Short mmCIF file of C-alpha atoms in Angstrom, two decimals:
data_model
loop_
_atom_site.label_atom_id
_atom_site.label_comp_id
_atom_site.label_asym_id
_atom_site.label_seq_id
_atom_site.Cartn_x
_atom_site.Cartn_y
_atom_site.Cartn_z
CA MET A 1 97.27 71.95 82.22
CA THR A 2 97.96 75.36 83.78
CA ILE A 3 95.83 76.95 86.51
CA ASP A 4 96.07 80.71 86.81
CA ILE A 5 96.66 82.12 90.33
CA ARG A 6 93.82 84.53 89.58
CA LEU A 7 91.42 81.61 89.14
CA LEU A 8 92.48 80.10 92.46
CA ARG A 9 91.68 83.39 94.18
CA GLN A 10 88.25 83.34 92.60
CA VAL A 11 87.61 79.75 93.69
CA LEU A 12 88.61 80.61 97.26
CA ALA A 13 86.41 83.71 97.26
CA LEU A 14 83.43 81.68 96.06
CA SER A 15 84.15 79.06 98.70
CA LYS A 16 84.24 81.73 101.39
CA HIS A 17 81.07 83.58 100.41
CA ARG A 18 79.12 80.61 98.96
CA ASN A 19 77.41 83.09 96.67
CA PHE A 20 78.45 84.34 93.22
CA ALA A 21 77.24 87.90 93.77
CA ARG A 22 79.04 88.39 97.10
CA ALA A 23 82.19 86.65 95.87
CA ALA A 24 82.27 88.82 92.75
CA GLU A 25 81.83 91.95 94.84
CA SER A 26 84.74 90.98 97.10
CA LEU A 27 86.91 90.42 94.01
CA HIS A 28 85.78 93.70 92.38
CA ILE A 29 84.59 91.95 89.25
CA SER A 30 81.14 91.40 87.76
CA GLN A 31 79.09 88.33 88.62
CA PRO A 32 78.92 87.14 84.98
CA ALA A 33 82.73 87.41 84.73
CA LEU A 34 83.14 85.25 87.85
CA SER A 35 80.61 82.71 86.57
CA ARG A 36 82.48 82.44 83.26
CA SER A 37 85.83 82.01 85.04
CA ILE A 38 84.56 79.23 87.30
CA ALA A 39 82.78 77.47 84.42
CA GLY A 40 85.93 77.74 82.28
CA LEU A 41 88.09 76.27 85.04
CA GLU A 42 85.63 73.42 85.55
CA GLN A 43 85.68 72.69 81.83
CA SER A 44 89.48 72.80 81.78
CA LEU A 45 89.74 70.40 84.73
CA GLY A 46 86.93 68.18 83.51
CA VAL A 47 85.17 68.19 86.89
CA GLN A 48 82.51 70.20 88.67
CA LEU A 49 83.92 72.30 91.52
CA PHE A 50 80.68 73.65 93.01
CA ASP A 51 77.13 72.41 93.28
CA ARG A 52 74.72 75.24 92.44
CA THR A 53 71.66 75.36 94.69
CA SER A 54 68.87 77.85 95.30
CA GLY A 55 70.61 78.88 98.53
CA GLY A 56 74.04 79.41 96.97
CA VAL A 57 76.92 77.08 96.14
CA GLU A 58 78.66 74.20 97.91
CA PRO A 59 82.08 72.75 97.01
CA THR A 60 82.09 69.26 95.54
CA LYS A 61 84.72 66.74 96.64
CA CYS A 62 86.93 67.85 93.74
CA GLY A 63 86.17 71.48 94.55
CA GLN A 64 87.26 71.04 98.17
CA THR A 65 90.54 69.52 96.96
CA VAL A 66 91.15 72.55 94.75
CA ILE A 67 90.28 74.85 97.66
CA ASP A 68 92.65 73.10 100.08
CA ARG A 69 95.53 72.97 97.61
CA GLY A 70 94.76 76.48 96.39
CA GLN A 71 95.15 77.88 99.90
CA ASP A 72 98.60 76.31 100.15
CA ILE A 73 99.61 77.64 96.72
CA LEU A 74 98.45 81.19 97.49
CA LYS A 75 100.25 81.10 100.84
CA LYS A 76 103.49 80.12 99.09
CA GLU A 77 102.92 82.83 96.49
CA ARG A 78 102.55 85.45 99.28
CA GLU A 79 105.71 84.17 100.96
CA LEU A 80 107.61 84.43 97.67
CA ARG A 81 106.45 88.01 97.15
CA ARG A 82 107.50 88.94 100.70
CA GLU A 83 110.95 87.41 100.28
CA ILE A 84 111.48 89.32 97.03
CA LEU A 85 110.41 92.56 98.74
CA LEU A 86 112.79 91.89 101.62
CA ILE A 87 115.64 91.43 99.14
CA GLN A 88 114.68 94.70 97.46
CA GLY A 89 114.38 96.48 100.79
CA ILE A 90 111.41 97.46 102.94
CA GLU A 91 111.17 100.94 101.44
CA VAL A 92 108.55 99.64 99.01
CA GLY A 93 106.01 96.89 99.09
CA GLU A 94 103.62 95.71 101.79
CA LEU A 95 103.93 94.91 105.47
CA SER A 96 101.16 93.28 107.53
CA ILE A 97 101.16 93.65 111.31
CA GLY A 98 98.99 92.11 113.98
CA ALA A 99 98.73 93.84 117.34
CA GLY A 100 96.88 93.27 120.58
CA PRO A 101 94.60 96.14 121.70
CA PHE A 102 97.01 97.24 124.44
CA PRO A 103 100.23 97.22 122.32
CA PHE A 104 98.37 98.91 119.47
CA GLU A 105 97.38 101.84 121.66
CA ILE A 106 100.69 102.37 123.45
CA SER A 107 103.30 101.69 120.78
CA VAL A 108 102.37 100.10 117.44
CA SER A 109 100.30 102.97 116.03
CA HIS A 110 103.05 105.49 116.83
CA ALA A 111 105.82 103.25 115.47
CA VAL A 112 103.91 102.66 112.22
CA ALA A 113 103.36 106.41 111.80
CA ARG A 114 107.12 107.00 112.03
CA LEU A 115 107.82 104.11 109.65
CA ILE A 116 105.43 105.49 107.03
CA THR A 117 106.98 108.94 107.36
CA ARG A 118 110.39 107.49 106.54
CA ASN A 119 109.07 105.10 103.86
CA PRO A 120 106.09 106.78 102.15
CA ASN A 121 105.86 104.10 99.44
CA LEU A 122 105.42 101.30 101.95
CA GLN A 123 101.87 99.96 102.33
CA ILE A 124 101.06 98.76 105.86
CA ARG A 125 98.05 96.81 107.11
CA ILE A 126 97.39 96.58 110.85
CA ASP A 127 94.90 94.14 112.35
CA LYS A 128 93.92 94.19 116.03
CA ASP A 129 93.40 90.75 117.51
CA SER A 130 93.95 88.65 120.63
CA ALA A 131 97.44 87.39 121.46
CA PRO A 132 96.68 83.70 120.66
CA ALA A 133 95.16 84.67 117.30
CA ILE A 134 98.18 86.85 116.45
CA VAL A 135 100.58 84.00 117.21
CA ASN A 136 98.60 81.64 114.97
CA ARG A 137 98.52 84.18 112.15
CA VAL A 138 102.28 84.73 112.34
CA LEU A 139 102.91 80.98 112.24
CA SER A 140 100.53 80.53 109.30
CA GLY A 141 102.16 83.36 107.34
CA ASP A 142 98.99 85.45 107.29
CA ILE A 143 100.84 88.41 108.86
CA ASP A 144 104.52 89.40 108.85
CA ILE A 145 104.90 90.73 112.39
CA GLY A 146 102.91 90.29 115.59
CA VAL A 147 103.08 92.57 118.62
CA ALA A 148 101.37 91.04 121.64
CA ASP A 149 101.81 89.72 125.16
CA ILE A 150 102.85 86.11 124.47
CA ARG A 151 103.99 85.07 127.93
CA HIS A 152 101.31 82.38 127.92
CA CYS A 153 102.19 81.19 124.41
CA GLU A 154 103.39 77.59 123.96
CA GLU A 155 104.86 78.12 120.48
CA PHE A 156 108.09 79.95 121.38
CA ALA A 157 110.24 77.37 119.59
CA ARG A 158 108.60 78.26 116.27
CA LEU A 159 108.83 82.04 116.69
CA THR A 160 111.57 84.62 116.39
CA VAL A 161 110.92 86.83 119.41
CA GLU A 162 112.21 90.31 120.18
CA PHE A 163 111.15 91.92 123.43
CA VAL A 164 110.06 95.55 123.36
CA PHE A 165 110.72 98.19 125.99
CA GLU A 166 108.73 98.26 129.20
CA HIS A 167 106.03 100.91 129.45
CA ALA A 168 105.11 102.86 132.54
CA ILE A 169 101.40 103.18 133.34
CA ALA A 170 100.03 106.54 134.45
CA CYS A 171 96.58 106.82 136.01
CA CYS A 172 94.56 110.00 136.09
CA CYS A 173 91.14 111.02 137.38
CA ARG A 174 88.82 113.99 137.15
CA ARG A 175 88.99 116.92 139.54
CA GLY A 176 86.83 116.21 142.56
CA HIS A 177 87.24 112.44 142.30
CA PRO A 178 87.58 110.66 145.69
CA LEU A 179 91.18 109.74 144.84
CA ALA A 180 92.18 113.23 143.65
CA GLY A 181 94.74 114.94 145.86
CA ARG A 182 95.81 111.83 147.75
CA ARG A 183 99.59 111.54 147.95
CA SER A 184 99.78 107.79 148.50
CA LEU A 185 97.68 105.25 146.64
CA SER A 186 97.77 101.46 146.53
CA LEU A 187 96.61 99.30 143.61
CA ASP A 188 93.59 98.24 145.66
CA ASP A 189 92.64 101.90 146.07
CA LEU A 190 92.55 102.28 142.27
CA LEU A 191 90.61 99.07 141.74
CA ASN A 192 87.75 100.28 143.90
CA PHE A 193 86.67 102.42 140.93
CA PRO A 194 85.84 101.59 137.27
CA ILE A 195 88.79 101.80 134.88
CA VAL A 196 88.52 103.45 131.49
CA GLY A 197 90.86 101.92 128.89
CA THR A 198 91.52 99.23 126.31
CA VAL A 199 91.22 95.48 126.87
CA MET A 200 94.38 94.46 128.74
CA PRO A 201 96.47 91.28 128.40
CA PRO A 202 96.30 88.20 130.66
CA ALA A 203 99.43 89.22 132.56
CA LEU A 204 97.49 92.14 134.04
CA ALA A 205 94.18 90.32 134.42
CA ALA A 206 95.03 88.60 137.71
CA LEU A 207 96.03 91.92 139.26
CA LEU A 208 93.30 94.14 137.88
CA SER A 209 90.41 91.73 138.41
CA ARG A 210 90.95 91.83 142.19
CA GLY A 211 88.69 94.86 142.29
CA HIS A 212 85.21 94.03 141.01
CA ALA A 213 84.48 97.68 140.29
CA ALA A 214 87.48 98.02 137.96
CA GLY A 215 86.33 95.50 135.35
CA ARG A 216 86.24 91.78 134.65
CA LYS A 217 88.09 88.94 132.92
CA ARG A 218 86.86 87.79 129.55
CA GLY A 219 87.82 85.56 126.63
CA HIS A 220 91.39 84.31 126.98
CA GLN A 221 91.54 85.65 130.53
CA GLU A 222 92.07 89.19 129.22
CA PHE A 223 90.91 92.05 131.39
CA SER A 224 87.98 94.11 130.19
CA PRO A 225 87.84 97.50 131.96
CA GLY A 226 84.66 98.65 133.62
CA HIS A 227 84.28 101.33 130.93
CA HIS A 228 85.65 101.08 127.39
CA ARG A 229 87.41 103.83 125.53
#
């Protein structure tokens, strides 16, 4: 008995959306085509994979087994495709990158622009996420490269890490601002006023959250500026 990779993708899509219409839309196929595929797979396996209800569908015990194993199979299939592309060279193919909000703004977007210029046939996907989520996605194989502040990460042994260059931070204010024209400023002087910027990593949170006007900590102890850009 052979199970097509395409059918596994359809099973996983139906499991995710729990609705034939939404799953079909995500797969860019018609709902009847998806229904026929699932029914054909169930007939081939001799078991029911989903219980149909008025509110949608729910995986059966056999269906959940197919879903769990299917996720592993599709992950291995993606890894195989990536390895083949690496052997061929990165000039073609796909590259998925995860970046924290701060690294994305200051370096990743510019680096990707240069990479695409040199390799126009390369398809790149960039997802912005928190540092812990990026680490987990790298380890699971969901993304190829992660760019984030991982100083608080406990998974260093399982990662290949390359440190990027340090970045200087420049602060500016409008003309007429109380800080404008002052020749000497301390960090506390800056933190007496709201900051406009991206969410900043935990390493900066302890420093920047000293001034209540500047912003606040949130989530994984990241710093959320007083005003968002």
